[in-house]
Coordinates of C-alpha atoms in Angstrom, one line a residue:
Chain F
M1437 CA 28.3 30.8 33.7
D1438 CA 27.3 28.3 31.4
L1439 CA 24.6 29.1 29.1
Y1440 CA 23.2 25.7 29.4
S1441 CA 22.9 25.5 33.3
A1442 CA 19.5 26.5 33.0
E1443 CA 18.6 23.4 30.7
Q1444 CA 19.6 20.0 31.7
S1445 CA 18.6 17.2 29.7
R1446 CA 19.0 18.5 26.1
S1447 CA 20.7 16.6 23.3
K1448 CA 24.4 17.6 22.8
R1449 CA 24.6 20.4 20.7
P1450 CA 28.2 21.3 18.7
K1451 CA 29.8 23.8 20.3
L1452 CA 31.2 26.6 17.6
E1453 CA 34.9 26.4 16.8
D1454 CA 36.8 29.8 17.1
H1455 CA 38.9 29.2 14.2
A1456 CA 38.3 30.7 10.8
P1457 CA 35.1 29.3 9.0
P1458 CA 35.8 26.3 6.8
L1459 CA 35.6 27.4 2.8
D1460 CA 32.9 24.5 2.4
F1461 CA 30.7 24.9 5.4
L1462 CA 28.4 22.7 4.6
T1463 CA 30.4 19.7 5.0
R1464 CA 31.4 21.1 8.8
L1465 CA 27.6 21.8 9.3
P1466 CA 25.8 19.1 11.6
C1467 CA 23.7 16.6 10.0
E1468 CA 20.3 17.8 11.0
L1469 CA 21.2 21.4 10.0
V1470 CA 22.4 20.1 6.3
S1471 CA 19.4 18.0 5.9
E1472 CA 17.3 21.1 6.6
V1473 CA 18.9 23.2 3.9
F1474 CA 18.5 20.3 1.6
S1475 CA 14.8 19.9 2.5
K1476 CA 14.3 23.9 1.4
L1477 CA 15.9 22.7 -2.1
P1478 CA 13.9 21.6 -5.2
T1479 CA 14.8 18.0 -6.3
S1480 CA 16.8 19.3 -9.2
S1481 CA 19.0 21.3 -7.1
L1482 CA 19.4 18.0 -4.9
I1483 CA 20.7 16.3 -7.9
N1484 CA 23.3 18.8 -9.0
F1485 CA 24.2 19.0 -5.4
M1486 CA 25.6 15.2 -5.6
Y1487 CA 28.0 16.4 -8.5
V1488 CA 29.9 19.3 -6.7
C1489 CA 32.5 17.3 -5.2
R1490 CA 33.4 14.0 -3.4
S1491 CA 32.4 15.3 0.1
W1492 CA 29.1 16.9 -1.0
R1493 CA 28.4 13.5 -2.7
S1494 CA 29.2 11.4 0.5
L1495 CA 27.2 13.9 2.6
A1496 CA 24.2 13.3 0.0
Q1497 CA 24.7 9.7 0.7
D1498 CA 24.9 9.8 4.1
P1499 CA 22.5 7.6 6.0
S1500 CA 21.7 9.6 8.9
I1501 CA 21.3 12.5 6.9
S1502 CA 19.1 10.9 4.5
R1503 CA 16.8 9.5 7.2
H1504 CA 16.5 13.2 8.5
L1505 CA 15.1 14.4 5.2
S1506 CA 12.9 11.7 4.9
T1507 CA 11.0 13.2 7.7
I1508 CA 11.2 16.7 6.4
T1509 CA 10.9 16.8 2.7
K1510 CA 7.0 17.1 2.5
N1511 CA 7.2 20.4 0.5
N1512 CA 9.9 18.7 -1.5
Q1513 CA 8.3 17.2 -4.5
C1514 CA 8.5 16.0 -7.7
L1515 CA 6.9 14.2 -10.6
I1516 CA 8.5 11.3 -12.1
F1517 CA 7.6 10.2 -15.9
H1518 CA 8.1 7.1 -17.8
C1519 CA 8.3 7.6 -21.1
D1520 CA 5.6 5.1 -22.9
S1521 CA 6.5 5.1 -26.5
P1522 CA 8.0 4.2 -28.9
I1523 CA 11.0 2.5 -26.6
R1524 CA 10.5 2.4 -23.4
S1525 CA 13.9 3.5 -22.0
Q1526 CA 13.7 6.8 -20.6
V1527 CA 13.0 8.2 -17.3
C1528 CA 12.2 12.0 -16.3
L1529 CA 12.1 14.0 -13.4
A1530 CA 10.3 17.4 -13.1
D1531 CA 10.4 19.6 -10.1
F1532 CA 7.1 20.4 -8.6
N1533 CA 5.7 22.4 -6.1
S1534 CA 1.8 22.2 -6.1
S1535 CA 1.6 26.2 -5.4
P1536 CA -0.3 27.5 -8.1
G1537 CA 1.3 28.1 -11.7
N1538 CA 5.0 26.8 -10.4
I1539 CA 4.4 23.4 -12.6
Q1540 CA 3.8 25.7 -15.4
N1541 CA 6.9 26.2 -17.4
Q1542 CA 8.7 23.7 -15.7
K1543 CA 11.5 21.6 -17.5
A1544 CA 12.1 18.2 -16.9
S1545 CA 15.6 16.4 -16.9
N1546 CA 16.1 13.3 -18.1
L1547 CA 17.6 10.7 -16.4
L1548 CA 19.3 7.4 -17.9
P1549 CA 19.5 4.5 -15.7
I1550 CA 23.1 2.9 -16.0
F1551 CA 21.7 -0.5 -16.6
T1552 CA 19.9 0.5 -20.0
S1553 CA 22.2 -1.7 -22.1
S1554 CA 21.4 -4.6 -20.2
M1555 CA 17.3 -3.9 -20.4
P1556 CA 16.8 -1.7 -23.1
E1557 CA 13.2 -1.2 -22.6
F1558 CA 11.3 -1.4 -18.9
D1559 CA 8.1 -0.9 -17.2
V1560 CA 7.9 1.0 -14.5
V1561 CA 6.4 -1.2 -11.8
A1562 CA 5.9 1.0 -9.2
S1563 CA 7.0 3.6 -7.3
W1564 CA 7.8 3.8 -3.5
H1565 CA 8.7 7.2 -2.3
G1566 CA 10.7 7.5 -5.7
V1567 CA 12.6 4.6 -5.2
L1568 CA 11.5 2.6 -8.3
C1569 CA 10.9 -0.9 -9.3
L1570 CA 11.8 -1.8 -12.8
S1571 CA 10.7 -4.9 -14.6
D1572 CA 12.0 -5.8 -18.9
C1573 CA 9.1 -5.3 -20.8
L1574 CA 10.5 -7.3 -24.0
F1575 CA 11.6 -10.7 -22.2
G1576 CA 10.1 -10.2 -18.7
D1577 CA 13.4 -11.7 -17.2
K1578 CA 14.9 -8.9 -15.6
L1579 CA 14.0 -7.0 -12.0
Y1580 CA 15.6 -4.1 -10.8
L1581 CA 15.4 -1.3 -7.7
Y1582 CA 16.5 1.9 -9.3
N1583 CA 16.8 5.1 -7.4
P1584 CA 16.4 8.0 -9.8
F1585 CA 17.8 10.7 -7.5
T1586 CA 21.2 8.7 -6.4
N1587 CA 21.5 6.6 -9.6
F1588 CA 21.8 3.5 -7.4
F1589 CA 20.3 0.4 -8.7
K1590 CA 20.0 -3.2 -8.0
Q1591 CA 19.3 -6.3 -10.0
L1592 CA 16.7 -8.5 -8.3
P1593 CA 16.4 -12.2 -8.4
Q1594 CA 15.0 -13.3 -11.8
P1595 CA 11.3 -13.8 -11.7
L1596 CA 9.7 -17.2 -12.5
K1597 CA 8.6 -17.3 -16.5
L1598 CA 6.2 -19.3 -17.6
P1599 CA 5.3 -19.4 -21.3
N1600 CA 2.4 -17.6 -22.7
Q1601 CA 1.4 -16.8 -19.1
E1602 CA 0.9 -13.2 -18.2
S1603 CA 2.1 -12.0 -14.9
V1604 CA 1.4 -9.0 -12.7
I1605 CA 4.3 -7.3 -10.5
G1606 CA 3.8 -6.2 -7.2
F1607 CA 6.1 -3.6 -5.6
G1608 CA 5.8 -2.1 -1.6
F1609 CA 7.8 -1.4 1.6
A1610 CA 6.7 -3.6 4.5
E1611 CA 6.9 -0.9 7.2
K1612 CA 6.6 -3.6 9.9
T1613 CA 9.8 -5.4 8.9
Q1614 CA 11.5 -2.6 7.1
E1615 CA 12.0 -4.1 3.8
F1616 CA 10.8 -3.9 0.0
K1617 CA 8.9 -7.0 -0.9
V1618 CA 8.2 -7.6 -4.9
V1619 CA 5.1 -10.0 -5.6
Q1620 CA 4.8 -11.9 -8.6
I1621 CA 1.0 -12.9 -9.8
I1622 CA 0.9 -15.4 -12.4
N1623 CA -2.5 -15.5 -14.5
V1624 CA -2.9 -19.2 -15.0
K1625 CA -4.7 -20.0 -18.3
P1626 CA -8.1 -21.4 -17.8
S1627 CA -8.3 -25.3 -18.5
K1628 CA -10.2 -28.1 -18.1
D1629 CA -9.6 -28.3 -14.1
H1630 CA -9.1 -24.4 -13.8
R1631 CA -12.7 -23.0 -14.8
E1632 CA -12.1 -20.3 -12.7
P1633 CA -9.7 -18.0 -12.7
C1634 CA -6.6 -18.6 -11.0
S1635 CA -3.3 -16.9 -10.2
K1636 CA -0.4 -18.2 -8.5
V1637 CA 1.5 -16.0 -6.3
L1638 CA 5.2 -15.6 -5.6
I1639 CA 7.0 -13.2 -3.2
L1640 CA 10.4 -11.7 -3.0
S1641 CA 11.7 -10.3 0.2
M1642 CA 15.1 -8.1 0.0
R1643 CA 15.9 -10.1 3.2
N1644 CA 16.7 -13.5 1.9
S1645 CA 16.5 -12.6 -1.6
K1646 CA 14.6 -15.8 -3.0
W1647 CA 11.3 -16.0 -4.5
R1648 CA 8.6 -18.5 -2.8
E1649 CA 5.5 -19.6 -3.8
I1650 CA 3.2 -18.7 -1.2
V1651 CA -0.6 -19.1 -2.4
E1652 CA -3.0 -19.5 -5.0
V1653 CA -6.1 -17.2 -5.7
E1654 CA -8.8 -16.9 -7.6
Y1655 CA -8.7 -14.0 -9.2
H1656 CA -6.8 -12.5 -12.7
F1657 CA -5.4 -9.2 -12.1
V1658 CA -4.6 -6.3 -14.3
Q1659 CA -1.4 -4.4 -14.1
C1660 CA -2.5 -1.1 -13.2
T1661 CA -0.7 2.1 -14.5
Q1662 CA 0.0 2.9 -10.8
Q1663 CA -0.2 0.4 -8.1
I1664 CA -1.7 1.8 -4.9
L1665 CA 0.1 1.2 -1.5
V1666 CA -2.2 2.1 1.3
N1667 CA -2.3 0.6 4.9
G1668 CA 0.8 -1.7 3.9
R1669 CA -1.5 -3.3 1.5
L1670 CA -1.1 -3.1 -2.1
H1671 CA -4.4 -3.0 -4.1
W1672 CA -5.4 -4.5 -7.5
V1673 CA -8.3 -4.2 -9.6
T1674 CA -9.3 -7.7 -10.9
Q1675 CA -10.2 -8.4 -14.7
Q1676 CA -13.7 -7.9 -15.3
R1677 CA -15.8 -11.1 -15.4
K1678 CA -19.4 -11.8 -16.5
R1679 CA -21.5 -12.3 -13.6
G1680 CA -25.1 -12.9 -14.3
R1681 CA -25.7 -10.2 -16.8
S1682 CA -23.4 -7.8 -15.7
R1683 CA -19.6 -7.3 -16.0
W1684 CA -17.9 -7.1 -12.5
S1685 CA -14.5 -6.7 -11.3
A1686 CA -13.4 -7.0 -8.0
L1687 CA -11.0 -4.7 -5.5
V1688 CA -8.3 -6.9 -3.9
S1689 CA -5.4 -6.4 -1.8
F1690 CA -2.3 -7.9 -0.7
D1691 CA -0.9 -7.2 3.2
L1692 CA 2.8 -7.0 2.3
T1693 CA 3.6 -8.0 5.9
N1694 CA 1.2 -11.0 6.8
E1695 CA 1.6 -12.0 2.6
S1696 CA -2.3 -12.5 2.4
F1697 CA -5.0 -11.5 0.4
D1698 CA -8.2 -9.9 1.2
E1699 CA -11.2 -8.5 -1.0
V1700 CA -11.7 -4.8 -0.4
P1701 CA -15.7 -3.7 -0.7
K1702 CA -16.6 -1.2 -3.1
P1703 CA -18.9 1.4 -2.9
E1704 CA -22.5 0.0 -2.3
R1705 CA -24.1 2.3 -5.2
E1706 CA -25.8 0.4 -7.7
A1707 CA -25.0 2.7 -10.5
L1708 CA -21.3 2.4 -10.2
K1709 CA -21.2 -1.1 -10.8
K1710 CA -21.3 -1.5 -14.3
Y1711 CA -18.2 0.9 -14.6
E1712 CA -14.5 0.6 -14.8
F1713 CA -12.5 2.1 -12.4
H1714 CA -9.0 2.9 -11.5
L1715 CA -7.2 3.5 -7.9
L1716 CA -5.2 6.5 -6.5
V1717 CA -4.6 7.6 -3.1
I1718 CA -6.0 10.6 -1.6
K1719 CA -4.8 11.7 2.0
G1720 CA -3.5 8.6 2.5
C1721 CA -7.1 7.2 2.0
L1722 CA -7.6 4.2 -1.1
S1723 CA -9.8 6.2 -3.5
A1724 CA -11.4 4.6 -7.1
A1725 CA -12.0 6.9 -10.2
F1726 CA -15.0 5.6 -11.7
Y1727 CA -15.6 6.4 -15.7
C1728 CA -19.3 7.2 -15.9
R1729 CA -21.2 8.3 -18.9
R1730 CA -20.4 11.4 -21.0
G1731 CA -16.5 11.0 -20.1
R1732 CA -17.5 12.3 -16.3
L1733 CA -14.9 11.0 -14.0
E1734 CA -16.3 10.3 -10.3
I1735 CA -13.7 9.8 -7.9
W1736 CA -15.0 8.0 -4.3
V1737 CA -12.5 8.0 -1.3
M1738 CA -12.7 5.1 1.2
K1739 CA -12.6 7.0 4.7
T1740 CA -12.1 4.6 6.9
Y1741 CA -10.3 1.7 5.4
G1742 CA -12.1 -1.2 4.8
E1743 CA -15.6 0.1 6.2
K1744 CA -18.1 0.0 2.8
E1745 CA -20.2 2.6 4.1
S1746 CA -17.1 5.3 4.4
W1747 CA -17.1 5.5 0.8
T1748 CA -17.8 9.0 -0.1
K1749 CA -18.0 10.8 -3.2
E1750 CA -15.8 13.6 -3.3
F1751 CA -15.3 14.6 -6.7
S1752 CA -17.1 14.4 -9.8
I1753 CA -14.9 15.6 -12.8
R1754 CA -16.5 16.8 -16.3
N1755 CA -15.1 16.1 -19.7
H1756 CA -12.0 17.8 -20.7
I1757 CA -9.6 17.7 -23.7
P1758 CA -6.5 19.6 -23.2
K1759 CA -4.5 21.4 -25.4
G1760 CA -2.0 19.0 -26.1
L1761 CA -4.5 16.3 -27.2
K1762 CA -6.1 18.6 -29.7
E1763 CA -2.9 19.0 -31.7
N1764 CA -1.8 15.8 -33.6
N1765 CA -4.9 14.4 -33.4
E1766 CA -4.0 12.3 -36.4
L1767 CA -1.7 10.7 -34.6
D1768 CA -3.6 9.2 -31.7
S1769 CA -4.7 6.2 -33.2
W1770 CA -1.0 5.5 -33.7
S1771 CA -0.7 6.2 -30.1
M1772 CA -3.3 3.9 -28.7
K1773 CA -1.3 0.9 -29.9
F1774 CA 0.8 1.7 -27.2
L1775 CA -1.4 2.3 -24.1
K1776 CA -1.0 -0.6 -21.4
T1777 CA -3.9 -0.5 -19.5
A1778 CA -7.6 -0.2 -19.3
S1779 CA -7.6 3.5 -17.6
R1780 CA -5.4 4.5 -20.4
A1781 CA -7.6 3.7 -23.0
R1782 CA -10.6 5.2 -21.4
G1783 CA -7.9 8.8 -21.8
V1784 CA -8.1 9.9 -18.7
R1785 CA -6.4 9.3 -15.1
A1786 CA -6.5 11.0 -11.7
V1787 CA -3.0 10.9 -10.7
C1788 CA -3.6 12.3 -7.2
V1789 CA -4.7 15.5 -5.8
L1790 CA -1.9 18.3 -4.8
D1791 CA -1.2 20.2 -1.4
N1792 CA -3.6 23.0 -3.2
G1793 CA -6.3 20.8 -3.4
E1794 CA -6.4 20.7 -7.5
I1795 CA -6.3 17.2 -8.6
L1796 CA -3.8 16.1 -11.2
L1797 CA -5.1 14.3 -14.2
E1798 CA -3.2 12.6 -17.3
Y1799 CA -5.2 12.4 -20.7
K1800 CA -4.3 9.6 -23.1
G1801 CA -0.5 9.7 -22.0
K1802 CA 0.3 12.9 -23.7
A1803 CA -1.0 15.8 -21.8
L1804 CA -1.5 16.9 -18.3
A1805 CA -4.1 19.2 -16.5
T1806 CA -5.3 20.1 -12.8
Y1807 CA -8.8 20.4 -12.0
D1808 CA -9.7 22.8 -9.3
P1809 CA -13.0 21.4 -7.6
T1810 CA -14.0 24.6 -6.1
R1811 CA -13.9 26.6 -9.1
R1812 CA -14.9 24.2 -11.6
K1813 CA -11.7 24.9 -13.7
F1814 CA -9.0 23.0 -15.7
K1815 CA -5.8 24.2 -16.4
D1816 CA -3.3 22.7 -18.9
L1817 CA 0.1 21.8 -17.7
Q1818 CA 3.0 22.2 -20.2
I1819 CA 6.4 20.6 -18.8
Q1820 CA 9.4 21.3 -21.4
G1821 CA 11.3 18.0 -22.3
I1822 CA 9.1 15.1 -20.9
P1823 CA 8.7 12.7 -23.6
K1824 CA 5.8 12.7 -26.4
W1825 CA 4.2 9.7 -24.9
F1826 CA 4.4 9.7 -21.2
Q1827 CA 3.3 8.2 -17.9
V1828 CA 3.1 9.6 -14.5
V1829 CA 4.9 7.2 -12.3
H1830 CA 5.5 9.0 -9.2
A1831 CA 4.2 12.1 -8.1
G1832 CA 5.2 13.2 -4.3
S1833 CA 7.9 13.4 -2.0
F1834 CA 10.8 10.8 -2.5
N1835 CA 13.3 9.0 -0.5
W1836 CA 17.0 8.7 -1.3
N1837 CA 18.1 6.5 1.4
D1838 CA 19.6 3.7 -1.1
T1839 CA 21.0 1.8 2.5
L1840 CA 16.9 1.3 3.4
S1841 CA 17.1 -2.7 3.3
W1842 CA 18.1 -3.0 -0.2
Chain A
M1483 CA 13.7 38.4 37.9
S1484 CA 13.5 41.6 38.5
S1485 CA 11.1 43.8 36.4
S1486 CA 13.4 46.6 36.2
V1487 CA 16.2 45.1 34.0
E1488 CA 15.6 46.0 30.9
A1489 CA 19.3 44.8 29.1
I1490 CA 21.7 42.4 29.8
T1491 CA 25.2 42.3 29.1
V1492 CA 26.5 39.1 27.8
L1493 CA 30.1 37.6 26.5
S1494 CA 30.8 36.5 23.5
S1495 CA 33.2 33.8 22.8
D1496 CA 35.6 36.1 21.9
G1497 CA 35.6 38.0 25.1
D1498 CA 33.6 40.9 24.3
E1499 CA 30.9 42.3 25.7
F1500 CA 27.6 42.6 24.3
K1501 CA 24.2 44.3 25.6
I1502 CA 21.2 42.5 24.9
T1503 CA 17.6 43.8 25.6
V1504 CA 15.4 41.2 27.8
S1505 CA 12.8 41.0 25.1
A1506 CA 15.0 40.4 22.4
A1507 CA 17.0 37.8 24.7
K1508 CA 13.4 36.1 24.9
L1509 CA 13.8 35.1 21.1
S1510 CA 16.5 32.5 22.4
K1511 CA 14.7 29.9 24.4
P1512 CA 18.2 29.2 26.6
L1513 CA 18.4 32.9 26.7
N1514 CA 15.1 32.7 27.9
W1515 CA 15.5 29.7 30.6
M1516 CA 18.3 31.5 32.0
L1517 CA 16.6 34.8 32.5
E1518 CA 13.5 33.0 34.3
D1519 CA 16.1 31.2 36.6
V1520 CA 18.7 33.9 37.4
C1521 CA 18.2 37.1 38.9
F1522 CA 19.7 39.9 37.2
S1523 CA 20.6 43.1 38.4
D1524 CA 23.1 46.1 37.6
D1525 CA 25.4 44.6 40.5
C1526 CA 25.4 40.8 39.0
D1527 CA 29.0 40.0 38.7
E1528 CA 28.1 36.9 36.7
V1529 CA 28.1 37.8 32.9
P1530 CA 26.8 34.9 30.8
T1531 CA 29.1 33.6 28.0
I1532 CA 27.6 32.9 24.6
E1533 CA 29.6 30.5 22.8
V1534 CA 29.5 32.4 19.4
N1535 CA 32.1 34.8 18.2
S1536 CA 31.8 38.7 18.4
K1537 CA 30.9 39.1 14.4
T1538 CA 28.2 36.6 14.3
L1539 CA 26.9 37.6 18.0
V1540 CA 26.5 41.3 16.4
K1541 CA 24.6 39.9 13.7
V1542 CA 22.3 37.8 16.0
I1543 CA 21.6 40.7 18.6
E1544 CA 20.7 42.7 15.5
Y1545 CA 18.1 40.1 14.4
C1546 CA 16.6 39.8 18.1
E1547 CA 16.3 43.4 18.5
K1548 CA 14.6 43.9 15.3
H1549 CA 12.2 41.0 15.5
A1550 CA 11.6 41.1 19.4
P1551 CA 8.7 43.7 18.9
R1552 CA 6.8 41.6 16.6
A1553 CA 7.5 38.2 18.4
N1554 CA 6.0 39.8 21.8
S1555 CA 3.2 41.8 20.7
G1556 CA 1.9 40.1 17.4
A1557 CA 2.3 42.4 14.4
S1558 CA 0.0 43.7 11.3
D1559 CA 0.4 41.8 8.0
S1560 CA 1.9 45.1 6.9
D1561 CA 4.5 45.0 9.5
A1562 CA 5.2 41.2 8.7
E1563 CA 5.6 42.4 5.1
E1564 CA 8.2 45.0 6.1
L1565 CA 9.6 42.5 8.5
K1566 CA 10.5 39.9 5.2
K1567 CA 12.0 42.7 3.4
W1568 CA 14.5 43.4 6.1
D1569 CA 15.1 39.8 6.3
I1570 CA 16.1 39.8 3.0
E1571 CA 18.5 42.5 3.3
F1572 CA 20.0 41.3 6.6
M1573 CA 20.6 37.9 4.9
K1574 CA 23.1 39.3 2.1
M1575 CA 26.3 38.6 3.9
D1576 CA 29.3 36.7 2.9
V1577 CA 28.4 33.2 2.5
K1578 CA 32.0 31.5 3.9
D1579 CA 32.6 34.6 6.4
I1580 CA 29.5 34.4 8.3
L1581 CA 26.5 32.3 7.2
F1582 CA 28.0 29.2 8.3
H1583 CA 28.3 30.8 11.6
I1584 CA 24.6 32.6 11.7
L1585 CA 23.5 29.2 11.1
M1586 CA 25.4 27.3 13.9
A1587 CA 24.3 30.2 16.3
A1588 CA 20.8 30.0 15.5
N1589 CA 21.0 26.3 15.9
Y1590 CA 22.9 26.6 19.4
L1591 CA 20.6 29.2 21.0
H1592 CA 17.3 27.7 19.6
M1593 CA 16.0 30.5 17.8
E1594 CA 13.8 29.0 15.3
G1595 CA 13.0 32.1 12.9
L1596 CA 16.5 33.1 12.5
Y1597 CA 17.5 29.6 11.9
D1598 CA 15.0 28.8 9.3
L1599 CA 15.6 32.2 7.5
A1600 CA 19.5 30.9 7.4
C1601 CA 18.5 27.6 5.9
Q1602 CA 16.3 29.0 3.2
T1603 CA 19.4 31.4 2.7
A1604 CA 21.7 28.8 1.8
A1605 CA 19.3 26.6 -0.1
D1606 CA 18.2 30.0 -2.2
L1607 CA 22.1 30.2 -3.0
M1608 CA 22.1 26.7 -4.2
K1609 CA 18.4 26.8 -6.3
G1610 CA 18.4 26.7 -10.1
M1611 CA 22.5 26.9 -10.4
T1612 CA 24.5 24.9 -12.3
V1613 CA 27.1 22.8 -10.6
S1614 CA 30.3 24.5 -11.6
Q1615 CA 28.4 28.0 -10.5
I1616 CA 27.6 25.9 -7.2
R1617 CA 31.0 25.5 -6.9
K1618 CA 31.8 29.5 -7.1
I1619 CA 29.6 30.6 -4.5
F1620 CA 30.4 27.5 -1.7
H1621 CA 34.2 28.1 -2.9
I1622 CA 34.6 24.8 -3.7
K1623 CA 37.1 23.1 -5.6
N1624 CA 36.2 20.2 -7.9
D1625 CA 37.9 17.0 -6.8
F1626 CA 36.3 14.5 -9.0
S1627 CA 38.9 13.3 -11.8
S1628 CA 38.0 13.8 -15.4
E1629 CA 37.0 9.9 -16.0
E1630 CA 34.9 10.5 -12.8
Q1631 CA 33.2 13.4 -14.3
E1632 CA 32.4 11.9 -17.8
Q1633 CA 30.7 9.1 -16.1
L1634 CA 28.8 11.2 -13.8
R1635 CA 27.6 13.2 -17.1
R1636 CA 26.5 9.8 -18.8
Q1637 CA 24.7 8.9 -15.7
H1638 CA 22.5 12.1 -15.5
P1639 CA 22.5 13.6 -18.8
G1640 CA 20.0 16.3 -16.9
C1641 CA 21.8 17.7 -15.0
S1642 CA 23.7 20.9 -15.5
F1643 CA 27.0 20.7 -14.9
D1644 CA 28.3 23.9 -16.3

């Protein structure tokens, strides 16, 4: 009698073989079991895994395994750091499990992209589940996609370069068409004909790997420390402009599928209008962190996308100076020269909310801390081996599927 | 199913007979379905075959019998704690000899608890290990050439090879 006679329409399961167990059992396991084992490993062990032998390496790169893995690796999170000065050529990775105390005393491992000889210094444009888009920050003429987990990379067609024009690069994954897209927004300098700010927009989709000009918009964008992808849309904060007596910046989104721009409403609150802000994602919702008076950070969350009334104040974080900042204070003025964005200059950036509800904060690109909103307590984080000045470019789960529409 | 039956007999893939109590067999979905569909009694001549070898089946049954009381009645926290300790002891087994078969059997028998436990055990064996330690644990020969090895080292300076 067959055990499965009671059960008619289940998927085929591999039968156990009778002969002696193979020495290397992982390669003999069905895909779903291997990825289940993988999913319980911290990221650093996954990297080691690829260097054990050829068959494990191909196992790790098997598309069916990575597909399955991407659905179950929620608990397998990591932080990726980009070295910010003096040379921007370093990417570091630290395992990161949000259970309390676990980030403490973690060791970061240093990764060296293979293409550093052709692009000695780069900016990290954005991360999509750990797949990084890197741009040449010396000459602005090169773009790479890079997966730090597999060391797989791909050079993208050269972006348009106009002399003395600043450009902002955006990067994301269009779920509908299942492809990566890169957007280049060139801020056109105001001239006699162009009084209002204006930007030329070009897009590159991985499918046809050609840049094409799509539209001109009446905004000037600021390259965010971390670009925000919510609802299939990229989000930027525009450059501050004088409007009447107050300064004002807009929140603009770009739909990766329809390739169109839209303005997203900001919180109604009058008091917030004069404060600068940066964006982050909290539980899948677009969120904004405002720099208020006395170093206080207010985090607002847009609970229903696109609805102005749904903006809710979630957290208010008081000023804090982490240990890492108190030391070497004299170097700060020097390091400030290298800081790239307005949010960094303000000192603190809310990176994300961890699974345990604590907020990860980055201070002046030099120190990390978590803030527990219920107990209102800060905890300074020390991660060994990260560069002195850094930027968290990715926090969360990762994807190591290289075959995904590259 | 007659309620008087407390244990059933199953055959391993090697043809050995094993007794398993009904409550323990319920931990496996396919076994449970079978119990619901087929009438078991002492004079039943059909003995179900489970495609798991004897050595593994002994372990699987041991796990089922241990976990059955808790699964059926729900247990207190102290029981759960004790069971966790038992699980750890239970999983102290040889990788190449039996862990592989336990994993396959748990998957085949749809036993969530054991499946999770076995996956976790396999993962724990690799956690924090250097590449050469992993090779030793899983009895794997390094088949990269020395040039390849050198290239890999350059690519991932942070990766612990030795």
